[in-house]
């Protein structure tokens, strides 16, 4: 029987075709702002897709 102590020795595999999962917690105010922004986009992207687009846009506008 498996131990229930939460042994975290397993290595997580990356999925190169989809990228690496990054979990983010957002307060209600920024989440509402994302939902407002995505509702103005063609096809209304999912929250995850909206966040990907916003991050890509922010990074493309950065000085780095």
Short mmCIF file of C-alpha atoms in Angstrom, two decimals:
data_model
loop_
_atom_site.label_atom_id
_atom_site.label_comp_id
_atom_site.label_asym_id
_atom_site.label_seq_id
_atom_site.Cartn_x
_atom_site.Cartn_y
_atom_site.Cartn_z
CA UNK A 1 0.00 0.00 0.00
CA UNK A 2 1.31 3.46 -0.89
CA UNK A 3 2.40 5.82 1.83
CA UNK A 4 0.15 8.82 2.39
CA UNK A 5 2.95 11.05 3.66
CA UNK A 6 3.27 12.88 0.34
CA UNK A 7 6.56 11.58 -1.04
CA UNK A 8 7.45 14.13 -3.73
CA UNK A 9 10.41 12.31 -5.25
CA UNK A 10 8.76 11.86 -8.65
CA UNK A 11 10.21 13.92 -11.47
CA UNK A 12 7.63 15.90 -13.38
CA UNK A 13 7.94 15.61 -17.13
CA UNK A 14 7.71 18.61 -19.39
CA UNK A 15 5.41 18.50 -22.35
CA UNK A 16 7.35 20.24 -25.13
CA UNK A 17 4.30 20.46 -27.36
CA UNK A 18 2.30 22.39 -24.74
CA UNK A 19 4.96 24.03 -22.59
CA UNK A 20 5.49 24.03 -18.85
CA UNK A 21 2.57 24.47 -16.48
CA UNK A 22 2.81 27.59 -14.32
CA UNK A 23 0.19 27.99 -11.62
CA UNK A 24 -0.80 31.54 -10.69
CA UNK A 25 -3.25 32.82 -8.09
CA UNK A 26 -4.95 36.12 -8.87
CA UNK A 27 -7.04 38.37 -6.70
CA UNK A 28 -10.52 39.26 -7.95
CA UNK A 29 -9.56 42.73 -9.26
CA UNK A 30 -6.85 41.66 -11.74
CA UNK A 31 -8.90 38.59 -12.70
CA UNK A 32 -11.88 40.83 -13.51
CA UNK A 33 -9.60 43.06 -15.60
CA UNK A 34 -8.37 40.03 -17.56
CA UNK A 35 -11.96 38.89 -18.10
CA UNK A 36 -12.92 42.38 -19.36
CA UNK A 37 -9.93 42.43 -21.72
CA UNK A 38 -10.60 38.96 -23.11
CA UNK A 39 -14.28 39.77 -23.69
CA UNK A 40 -13.13 42.42 -26.21
CA UNK A 41 -10.93 39.98 -28.13
CA UNK A 42 -12.09 38.11 -31.25
CA UNK A 43 -13.42 34.67 -30.33
CA UNK A 44 -13.15 35.44 -26.59
CA UNK A 45 -10.05 33.46 -25.64
CA UNK A 46 -9.93 31.31 -22.53
CA UNK A 47 -8.44 32.87 -19.42
CA UNK A 48 -5.26 30.86 -19.93
CA UNK A 49 -4.93 32.02 -23.55
CA UNK A 50 -5.68 35.62 -22.54
CA UNK A 51 -2.91 35.50 -19.93
CA UNK A 52 -0.49 34.00 -22.48
CA UNK A 53 -1.32 36.81 -24.95
CA UNK A 54 -0.98 39.53 -22.32
CA UNK A 55 2.38 38.17 -21.15
CA UNK A 56 3.63 37.91 -24.74
CA UNK A 57 2.50 41.49 -25.41
CA UNK A 58 4.16 42.80 -22.24
CA UNK A 59 7.41 40.99 -23.05
CA UNK A 60 7.46 42.24 -26.64
CA UNK A 61 7.07 45.81 -25.35
CA UNK A 62 9.82 45.48 -22.76
CA UNK A 63 13.31 46.91 -23.18
CA UNK A 64 14.93 43.48 -22.80
#
